[in-house]
């Protein structure tokens, strides 16, 4: 099968080529494009039966129509999240859409802990200070995670890994999910209503998918319920948080720490080097001015193990499609 990979960075290319070679799959013809998939770039996939995309590629009705007209039959997502895909349009065009439902939940969970620990103990500031010969400890005071109440929103694959880590640090963990999971309880977490989670947690961390129900679940009203000085962490999807409400909470000191791996307007910003240009997004630029905000550019998934898992499952999905089988990872409209 001829397959076009969009948003393909060197680390994607390396792991997909290595996985392809290790499986002896010489019948696939892989084409890697650094560019994002948009209506303007869809023509690059002409003649490719498979198109492999990542989280900030545009997979709306217009792009899908162009791909289908060019001979595409399979859209293979290299991600778990699929909020960027118009599944209704895909079905209407006879396209199969597959995803990688789970690769390394540890990668995202561990990055979540990295954000919590960095914001709390300010290691990013300490690193810069020490390299400047500044050994002052002023402003570096943190708090013990041990004994702190942490609220985990979404107790799916990643949320449960986060719970395990937080319990390991000695946190009291409360959690919330539409579908409570027995493993979360077995780990020692307590399910509560979302209002109670917001009111009782010094740390709130988000691990739900982006859906119409979860969009802006952290808004001004939710922030008002949280204790002053709360730490909010988002490694889920950017639009789970109303960024303008978060900025207001930061300005008033109500939010004490904000750790983001995702941002609601990250498309066109993240994954590229903009260091020589002026950031045009004033909301994002304002976020970067706060000393208690830490932003990483959607890298929570980025471990060697996760990349291998993504490549492996993506090829499973492609092989199943090529053989006329179902992989079980196909997506249908809800
Ligand atoms: P999952 O599907 O295993 O768990 C999601 C949980 O959210 C489920 O238990 C579900 O019942 C719950 N949920 C859904 N809607 C809800 C609602 N309205 N209220 C309460 N709970 C709700 O997904 P997984 O693998 O744990 O991933 C979670 C999210 O993390 C993904 O949807 C994705 O957006 C994000 N993610 C981010 C990555 C990154 O690099 N930053 C990488 C991978 C995933």
Short mmCIF file of C-alpha atoms and ligand atoms in Angstrom, two decimals:
data_model
loop_
_atom_site.label_atom_id
_atom_site.label_comp_id
_atom_site.label_asym_id
_atom_site.label_seq_id
_atom_site.Cartn_x
_atom_site.Cartn_y
_atom_site.Cartn_z
CA UNK A 1 0.00 0.00 0.00
CA UNK A 2 1.18 3.53 -0.77
CA UNK A 3 0.96 5.56 2.43
CA UNK A 4 1.43 9.32 2.97
CA UNK A 5 2.54 10.43 6.44
CA UNK A 6 1.74 14.04 7.31
CA UNK A 7 3.33 16.11 10.12
CA UNK A 8 6.14 13.55 10.01
CA UNK A 9 9.09 14.68 12.13
CA UNK A 10 12.47 12.96 12.03
CA UNK A 11 11.57 10.93 15.14
CA UNK A 12 8.38 9.70 13.42
CA UNK A 13 10.21 8.81 10.22
CA UNK A 14 12.94 6.91 12.10
CA UNK A 15 10.57 4.79 14.17
CA UNK A 16 8.14 4.06 11.31
CA UNK A 17 10.95 3.07 8.93
CA UNK A 18 12.58 0.87 11.61
CA UNK A 19 9.26 -0.80 12.50
CA UNK A 20 8.43 -1.31 8.81
CA UNK A 21 11.84 -2.93 8.23
CA UNK A 22 11.70 -5.08 11.37
CA UNK A 23 8.36 -6.54 10.28
CA UNK A 24 9.71 -7.39 6.81
CA UNK A 25 6.87 -5.35 5.34
CA UNK A 26 8.44 -4.47 2.01
CA UNK A 27 5.16 -4.11 0.16
CA UNK A 28 4.30 -0.72 1.66
CA UNK A 29 5.53 2.40 -0.05
CA UNK A 30 5.99 5.06 2.67
CA UNK A 31 6.07 8.79 1.85
CA UNK A 32 6.87 11.24 4.65
CA UNK A 33 5.79 14.88 4.55
CA UNK A 34 6.91 17.34 7.21
CA UNK A 35 3.94 19.58 6.44
CA UNK A 36 0.56 19.42 8.17
CA UNK A 37 -2.40 17.95 6.32
CA UNK A 38 -4.69 20.80 5.22
CA UNK A 39 -6.87 21.43 2.17
CA UNK A 40 -3.81 23.02 0.56
CA UNK A 41 -1.53 20.00 1.15
CA UNK A 42 -4.04 17.15 0.65
CA UNK A 43 -2.94 16.85 -3.01
CA UNK A 44 0.42 15.48 -1.79
CA UNK A 45 -1.45 12.27 -0.94
CA UNK A 46 -2.86 11.76 -4.44
CA UNK A 47 -2.56 8.06 -5.27
CA UNK A 48 -1.96 7.07 -1.63
CA UNK A 49 -4.50 4.51 -0.41
CA UNK A 50 -3.40 5.19 3.17
CA UNK A 51 -2.91 8.56 4.89
CA UNK A 52 -1.33 8.67 8.34
CA UNK A 53 -1.95 11.79 10.44
CA UNK A 54 -1.25 13.29 13.86
CA UNK A 55 -3.18 15.51 16.28
CA UNK A 56 -2.88 18.89 14.56
CA UNK A 57 -3.53 17.70 11.01
CA UNK A 58 -6.82 18.93 9.59
CA UNK A 59 -9.14 16.01 8.99
CA UNK A 60 -12.41 17.82 8.35
CA UNK A 61 -14.96 17.19 5.60
CA UNK A 62 -13.18 19.28 2.95
CA UNK A 63 -9.82 17.54 3.42
CA UNK A 64 -11.44 14.09 3.55
CA UNK A 65 -13.32 14.81 0.32
CA UNK A 66 -10.06 15.81 -1.40
CA UNK A 67 -8.26 12.71 -0.07
CA UNK A 68 -11.07 10.37 -1.17
CA UNK A 69 -11.04 11.93 -4.65
CA UNK A 70 -7.29 11.22 -4.80
CA UNK A 71 -7.78 7.52 -4.05
CA UNK A 72 -7.36 7.43 -0.27
CA UNK A 73 -9.32 4.70 1.53
CA UNK A 74 -7.72 4.57 4.99
CA UNK A 75 -7.01 7.38 7.47
CA UNK A 76 -4.65 5.95 10.09
CA UNK A 77 -4.37 8.24 13.12
CA UNK A 78 -1.09 8.15 15.02
CA UNK A 79 -2.97 9.28 18.12
CA UNK A 80 -5.54 8.16 20.67
CA UNK A 81 -7.53 11.41 20.51
CA UNK A 82 -9.73 11.85 17.42
CA UNK A 83 -11.58 15.11 18.15
CA UNK A 84 -10.00 16.61 14.99
CA UNK A 85 -11.61 14.07 12.61
CA UNK A 86 -15.03 14.48 10.98
CA UNK A 87 -16.10 10.85 11.35
CA UNK A 88 -19.53 11.42 9.81
CA UNK A 89 -17.90 12.78 6.66
CA UNK A 90 -15.42 9.88 6.60
CA UNK A 91 -18.21 7.31 6.75
CA UNK A 92 -20.12 9.15 4.03
CA UNK A 93 -17.05 8.99 1.78
CA UNK A 94 -16.48 5.29 2.49
CA UNK A 95 -13.21 5.97 4.32
CA UNK A 96 -11.97 3.75 7.15
CA UNK A 97 -10.52 5.67 10.12
CA UNK A 98 -8.33 3.86 12.63
CA UNK A 99 -6.52 5.14 15.72
CA UNK A 100 -4.01 4.00 18.32
CA UNK A 101 -6.24 3.73 21.39
CA UNK A 102 -3.43 3.05 23.85
CA UNK A 103 0.31 3.10 23.43
CA UNK A 104 2.20 4.13 26.52
CA UNK A 105 -0.14 5.64 29.08
CA UNK A 106 2.98 5.84 31.25
CA UNK A 107 4.51 8.43 28.89
CA UNK A 108 1.63 10.88 29.39
CA UNK A 109 1.22 10.08 33.09
CA UNK A 110 4.93 10.57 33.77
CA UNK A 111 4.93 13.90 31.92
CA UNK A 112 1.95 14.94 34.04
CA UNK A 113 4.04 14.22 37.14
CA UNK A 114 6.97 16.10 35.58
CA UNK A 115 4.78 19.20 35.23
CA UNK A 116 3.49 18.87 38.81
CA UNK A 117 6.98 18.39 40.27
CA UNK A 118 8.57 21.14 38.18
CA UNK A 119 5.90 23.72 39.01
CA UNK A 120 6.01 22.79 42.68
CA UNK A 121 9.78 22.56 43.22
CA UNK A 122 10.71 25.07 40.49
CA UNK A 123 13.55 22.98 39.11
CA UNK A 124 13.36 24.88 35.80
CA UNK A 125 14.17 28.11 37.66
CA UNK A 126 16.79 26.48 39.87
CA UNK A 127 18.56 25.08 36.79
CA UNK A 128 18.78 28.53 35.19
CA UNK A 129 19.83 30.22 38.45
CA UNK A 130 22.64 27.81 39.26
CA UNK A 131 24.07 28.08 35.76
CA UNK A 132 24.20 31.86 36.30
CA UNK A 133 26.06 31.34 39.56
CA UNK A 134 22.95 32.36 41.55
CA UNK A 135 22.47 30.02 44.51
CA UNK A 136 19.74 32.05 46.22
CA UNK A 137 16.77 29.95 47.35
CA UNK A 138 14.35 32.89 47.51
CA UNK A 139 11.14 32.14 45.64
CA UNK A 140 11.87 28.43 45.30
CA UNK A 141 9.74 27.21 48.21
CA UNK A 142 7.49 24.28 47.31
CA UNK A 143 5.08 22.08 49.25
CA UNK A 144 5.03 18.39 50.17
CA UNK A 145 2.99 16.28 47.77
CA UNK A 146 2.67 13.83 50.64
CA UNK A 147 -0.66 14.49 52.32
CA UNK A 148 -1.89 16.83 49.54
CA UNK A 149 -5.29 16.15 47.97
CA UNK A 150 -5.10 15.69 44.21
CA UNK A 151 -8.13 15.47 41.92
CA UNK A 152 -7.90 13.31 38.80
CA UNK A 153 -10.57 14.05 36.18
CA UNK A 154 -10.90 11.02 33.90
CA UNK A 155 -9.86 7.62 35.20
CA UNK A 156 -9.22 5.92 31.86
CA UNK A 157 -5.91 4.40 30.90
CA UNK A 158 -3.81 7.52 31.55
CA UNK A 159 -5.78 8.81 34.55
CA UNK A 160 -5.29 5.52 36.40
CA UNK A 161 -1.51 5.65 35.81
CA UNK A 162 -1.52 9.18 37.24
CA UNK A 163 -3.51 7.97 40.26
CA UNK A 164 -0.95 5.21 40.88
CA UNK A 165 1.92 7.72 40.80
CA UNK A 166 0.14 10.25 43.03
CA UNK A 167 -0.73 7.57 45.58
CA UNK A 168 2.96 6.60 45.49
CA UNK A 169 3.84 10.15 46.52
CA UNK A 170 1.42 9.88 49.47
CA UNK A 171 -1.31 12.11 48.01
CA UNK A 172 -4.97 11.71 48.93
CA UNK A 173 -6.57 11.13 45.53
CA UNK A 174 -10.14 11.98 44.63
CA UNK A 175 -11.31 11.29 41.10
CA UNK A 176 -14.22 11.68 38.73
CA UNK A 177 -15.37 9.82 35.62
CA UNK A 178 -18.63 9.08 33.83
CA UNK A 179 -17.75 5.41 34.14
CA UNK A 180 -15.95 4.66 37.44
CA UNK A 181 -13.28 1.98 37.14
CA UNK A 182 -12.72 -0.61 39.89
CA UNK A 183 -8.92 -0.37 39.48
CA UNK A 184 -8.99 3.31 40.48
CA UNK A 185 -10.76 2.42 43.71
CA UNK A 186 -8.41 -0.50 44.29
CA UNK A 187 -5.47 1.91 44.01
CA UNK A 188 -6.98 3.97 46.84
CA UNK A 189 -8.71 6.79 44.93
CA UNK A 190 -12.19 7.94 45.94
CA UNK A 191 -14.82 8.82 43.31
CA UNK A 192 -16.58 12.12 43.96
CA UNK A 193 -18.81 14.53 42.01
CA UNK A 194 -16.91 17.05 39.88
CA UNK A 195 -17.95 19.94 42.17
CA UNK A 196 -16.51 18.16 45.20
CA UNK A 197 -13.31 17.33 43.32
CA UNK A 198 -12.83 20.99 42.37
CA UNK A 199 -13.60 22.18 45.91
CA UNK A 200 -11.30 19.74 47.69
CA UNK A 201 -8.24 19.42 45.45
CA UNK A 202 -5.02 21.39 45.74
CA UNK A 203 -4.02 19.83 42.41
CA UNK A 204 -6.50 19.21 39.56
CA UNK A 205 -5.27 17.16 36.60
CA UNK A 206 -7.28 16.50 33.42
CA UNK A 207 -7.36 13.14 31.58
CA UNK A 208 -10.67 13.14 29.70
CA UNK A 209 -11.06 13.33 25.91
CA UNK A 210 -12.23 16.56 24.29
CA UNK A 211 -15.95 16.24 23.54
CA UNK A 212 -18.81 18.76 23.44
CA UNK A 213 -19.41 17.82 27.12
CA UNK A 214 -15.83 18.35 28.29
CA UNK A 215 -15.04 21.47 26.24
CA UNK A 216 -14.15 24.30 28.69
CA UNK A 217 -14.89 22.06 31.68
CA UNK A 218 -12.42 24.34 33.46
CA UNK A 219 -14.12 27.72 33.09
CA UNK A 220 -14.59 30.70 35.39
CA UNK A 221 -17.28 28.88 37.43
CA UNK A 222 -15.11 25.79 37.91
CA UNK A 223 -12.08 27.87 38.91
CA UNK A 224 -14.20 29.76 41.44
CA UNK A 225 -14.99 26.44 43.16
CA UNK A 226 -11.30 25.56 43.57
CA UNK A 227 -9.21 26.54 46.59
CA UNK A 228 -7.05 29.65 46.24
CA UNK A 229 -3.59 28.72 45.00
CA UNK A 230 -4.79 25.57 43.16
CA UNK A 231 -2.47 23.84 40.69
CA UNK A 232 -4.18 22.94 37.39
CA UNK A 233 -2.52 20.50 35.00
CA UNK A 234 -3.72 19.72 31.47
CA UNK A 235 -2.10 17.00 29.40
CA UNK A 236 -5.45 16.06 27.82
CA UNK A 237 -6.60 18.48 25.11
CA UNK A 238 -6.26 22.27 25.10
CA UNK A 239 -9.94 23.16 24.89
CA UNK A 240 -10.71 21.35 28.17
CA UNK A 241 -9.65 24.71 29.67
CA UNK A 242 -11.10 28.12 28.84
CA UNK A 243 -7.72 29.83 28.55
CA UNK A 244 -9.08 33.34 29.07
CA UNK A 245 -10.75 32.23 32.33
CA UNK A 246 -7.45 30.63 33.40
CA UNK A 247 -5.57 33.88 32.68
CA UNK A 248 -8.08 35.77 34.79
CA UNK A 249 -7.63 33.22 37.61
CA UNK A 250 -3.85 33.59 37.37
CA UNK A 251 -4.02 37.40 37.45
CA UNK A 252 -6.16 37.29 40.59
CA UNK A 253 -3.83 34.74 42.23
CA UNK A 254 -6.65 32.23 42.48
CA UNK A 255 -4.74 29.79 40.29
CA UNK A 256 -1.36 29.29 41.93
CA UNK A 257 0.19 27.10 39.24
CA UNK A 258 -0.79 26.15 35.70
CA UNK A 259 0.92 23.33 33.79
CA UNK A 260 -0.10 22.81 30.17
CA UNK A 261 1.09 20.34 27.56
CA UNK A 262 -1.81 21.28 25.30
CA UNK A 263 -3.40 24.59 24.32
CA UNK A 264 -6.75 25.21 22.70
CA UNK A 265 -5.25 27.15 19.77
CA UNK A 266 -2.08 25.03 19.46
CA UNK A 267 -2.76 24.09 15.83
CA UNK A 268 -0.26 25.96 13.65
CA UNK A 269 1.84 26.90 16.71
CA UNK A 270 3.02 23.69 18.34
CA UNK A 271 5.45 21.24 16.69
CA UNK A 272 7.24 24.02 14.75
CA UNK A 273 10.13 26.37 15.50
CA UNK A 274 8.75 29.91 15.78
CA UNK A 275 11.73 31.26 17.71
CA UNK A 276 12.64 33.78 15.01
CA UNK A 277 9.14 35.18 14.58
CA UNK A 278 6.66 37.14 16.70
CA UNK A 279 3.91 35.06 18.31
CA UNK A 280 0.63 36.47 16.99
CA UNK A 281 -1.61 34.73 19.54
CA UNK A 282 -1.98 37.34 22.30
CA UNK A 283 -3.73 34.94 24.67
CA UNK A 284 -0.88 32.45 24.44
CA UNK A 285 1.70 35.24 24.70
CA UNK A 286 0.01 36.46 27.92
CA UNK A 287 0.18 32.92 29.36
CA UNK A 288 3.94 32.91 28.87
CA UNK A 289 4.35 36.05 31.01
CA UNK A 290 3.27 34.34 34.25
CA UNK A 291 6.09 33.03 36.45
CA UNK A 292 3.86 30.20 37.68
CA UNK A 293 2.86 28.86 34.25
CA UNK A 294 4.74 26.03 32.58
CA UNK A 295 3.92 25.13 28.99
CA UNK A 296 5.33 22.23 27.00
CA UNK A 297 4.47 21.81 23.33
CA UNK A 298 2.31 18.66 23.28
CA UNK A 299 5.20 16.37 24.15
CA UNK A 300 3.64 14.23 26.88
CA UNK A 301 3.47 11.25 24.51
CA UNK A 302 7.08 11.64 23.40
CA UNK A 303 9.00 8.67 24.76
CA UNK A 304 10.85 6.03 22.77
CA UNK A 305 8.45 3.38 24.11
CA UNK A 306 5.36 5.35 23.13
CA UNK A 307 6.67 6.05 19.61
CA UNK A 308 7.38 2.34 19.13
CA UNK A 309 3.89 1.48 20.41
CA UNK A 310 2.30 4.03 18.06
CA UNK A 311 4.22 2.72 15.02
CA UNK A 312 3.46 -0.89 15.88
CA UNK A 313 -0.30 -0.39 16.32
CA UNK A 314 -0.51 1.87 13.26
CA UNK A 315 1.04 -0.87 11.12
CA UNK A 316 -1.33 -3.43 12.72
CA UNK A 317 -4.21 -1.18 11.63
CA UNK A 318 -2.77 -0.76 8.11
CA UNK A 319 -2.13 -4.51 7.73
CA UNK A 320 -5.66 -5.35 8.88
CA UNK A 321 -7.13 -2.87 6.40
CA UNK A 322 -4.94 -4.22 3.57
CA UNK A 323 -6.08 -7.78 4.37
CA UNK A 324 -9.75 -6.76 4.51
CA UNK A 325 -9.90 -7.47 8.26
CA UNK A 326 -10.90 -5.27 11.16
CA UNK A 327 -8.18 -4.39 13.67
CA UNK A 328 -10.70 -3.39 16.33
CA UNK A 329 -9.23 0.14 16.32
CA UNK A 330 -11.59 1.51 13.67
CA UNK A 331 -13.62 4.59 14.62
CA UNK A 332 -17.30 5.10 13.92
CA UNK A 333 -19.39 8.21 14.69
CA UNK A 334 -20.75 8.07 18.25
P1 LIG B 1 -9.37 6.75 27.96
O1 LIG B 1 -10.42 6.67 26.90
O2 LIG B 1 -8.73 5.51 28.43
O3 LIG B 1 -9.96 7.52 29.24
C1 LIG B 1 -10.78 8.67 29.15
C2 LIG B 1 -11.73 8.64 30.34
O4 LIG B 1 -12.47 9.85 30.30
C3 LIG B 1 -12.73 7.48 30.27
O5 LIG B 1 -12.68 6.73 31.48
C4 LIG B 1 -14.08 8.18 30.08
O6 LIG B 1 -15.15 7.50 30.73
C5 LIG B 1 -13.80 9.53 30.71
N1 LIG B 1 -14.72 10.58 30.26
C6 LIG B 1 -15.11 10.86 29.01
N2 LIG B 1 -15.95 11.90 29.00
C7 LIG B 1 -16.10 12.28 30.29
C8 LIG B 1 -16.85 13.31 30.92
N3 LIG B 1 -17.64 14.16 30.22
N4 LIG B 1 -16.76 13.42 32.27
C9 LIG B 1 -15.99 12.57 32.99
N5 LIG B 1 -15.26 11.58 32.44
C10 LIG B 1 -15.32 11.44 31.10
O7 LIG B 1 -8.30 7.78 27.37
P2 LIG B 1 -6.76 7.93 27.79
O8 LIG B 1 -5.93 7.02 26.96
O9 LIG B 1 -6.65 7.87 29.27
O10 LIG B 1 -6.45 9.43 27.29
C11 LIG B 1 -7.12 10.55 27.84
C12 LIG B 1 -6.87 11.74 26.92
O11 LIG B 1 -5.49 12.12 26.99
C13 LIG B 1 -7.10 11.46 25.41
O12 LIG B 1 -8.45 11.60 25.06
C14 LIG B 1 -6.24 12.49 24.75
O13 LIG B 1 -7.01 13.64 24.46
C15 LIG B 1 -5.17 12.83 25.82
N6 LIG B 1 -3.83 12.45 25.38
C16 LIG B 1 -2.84 13.39 25.37
C17 LIG B 1 -1.56 13.08 24.96
C18 LIG B 1 -0.46 14.09 24.99
O14 LIG B 1 0.62 13.84 24.40
N7 LIG B 1 -0.62 15.22 25.64
C19 LIG B 1 -1.24 11.74 24.47
C20 LIG B 1 -2.33 10.79 24.57
C21 LIG B 1 -3.58 11.15 24.99
#
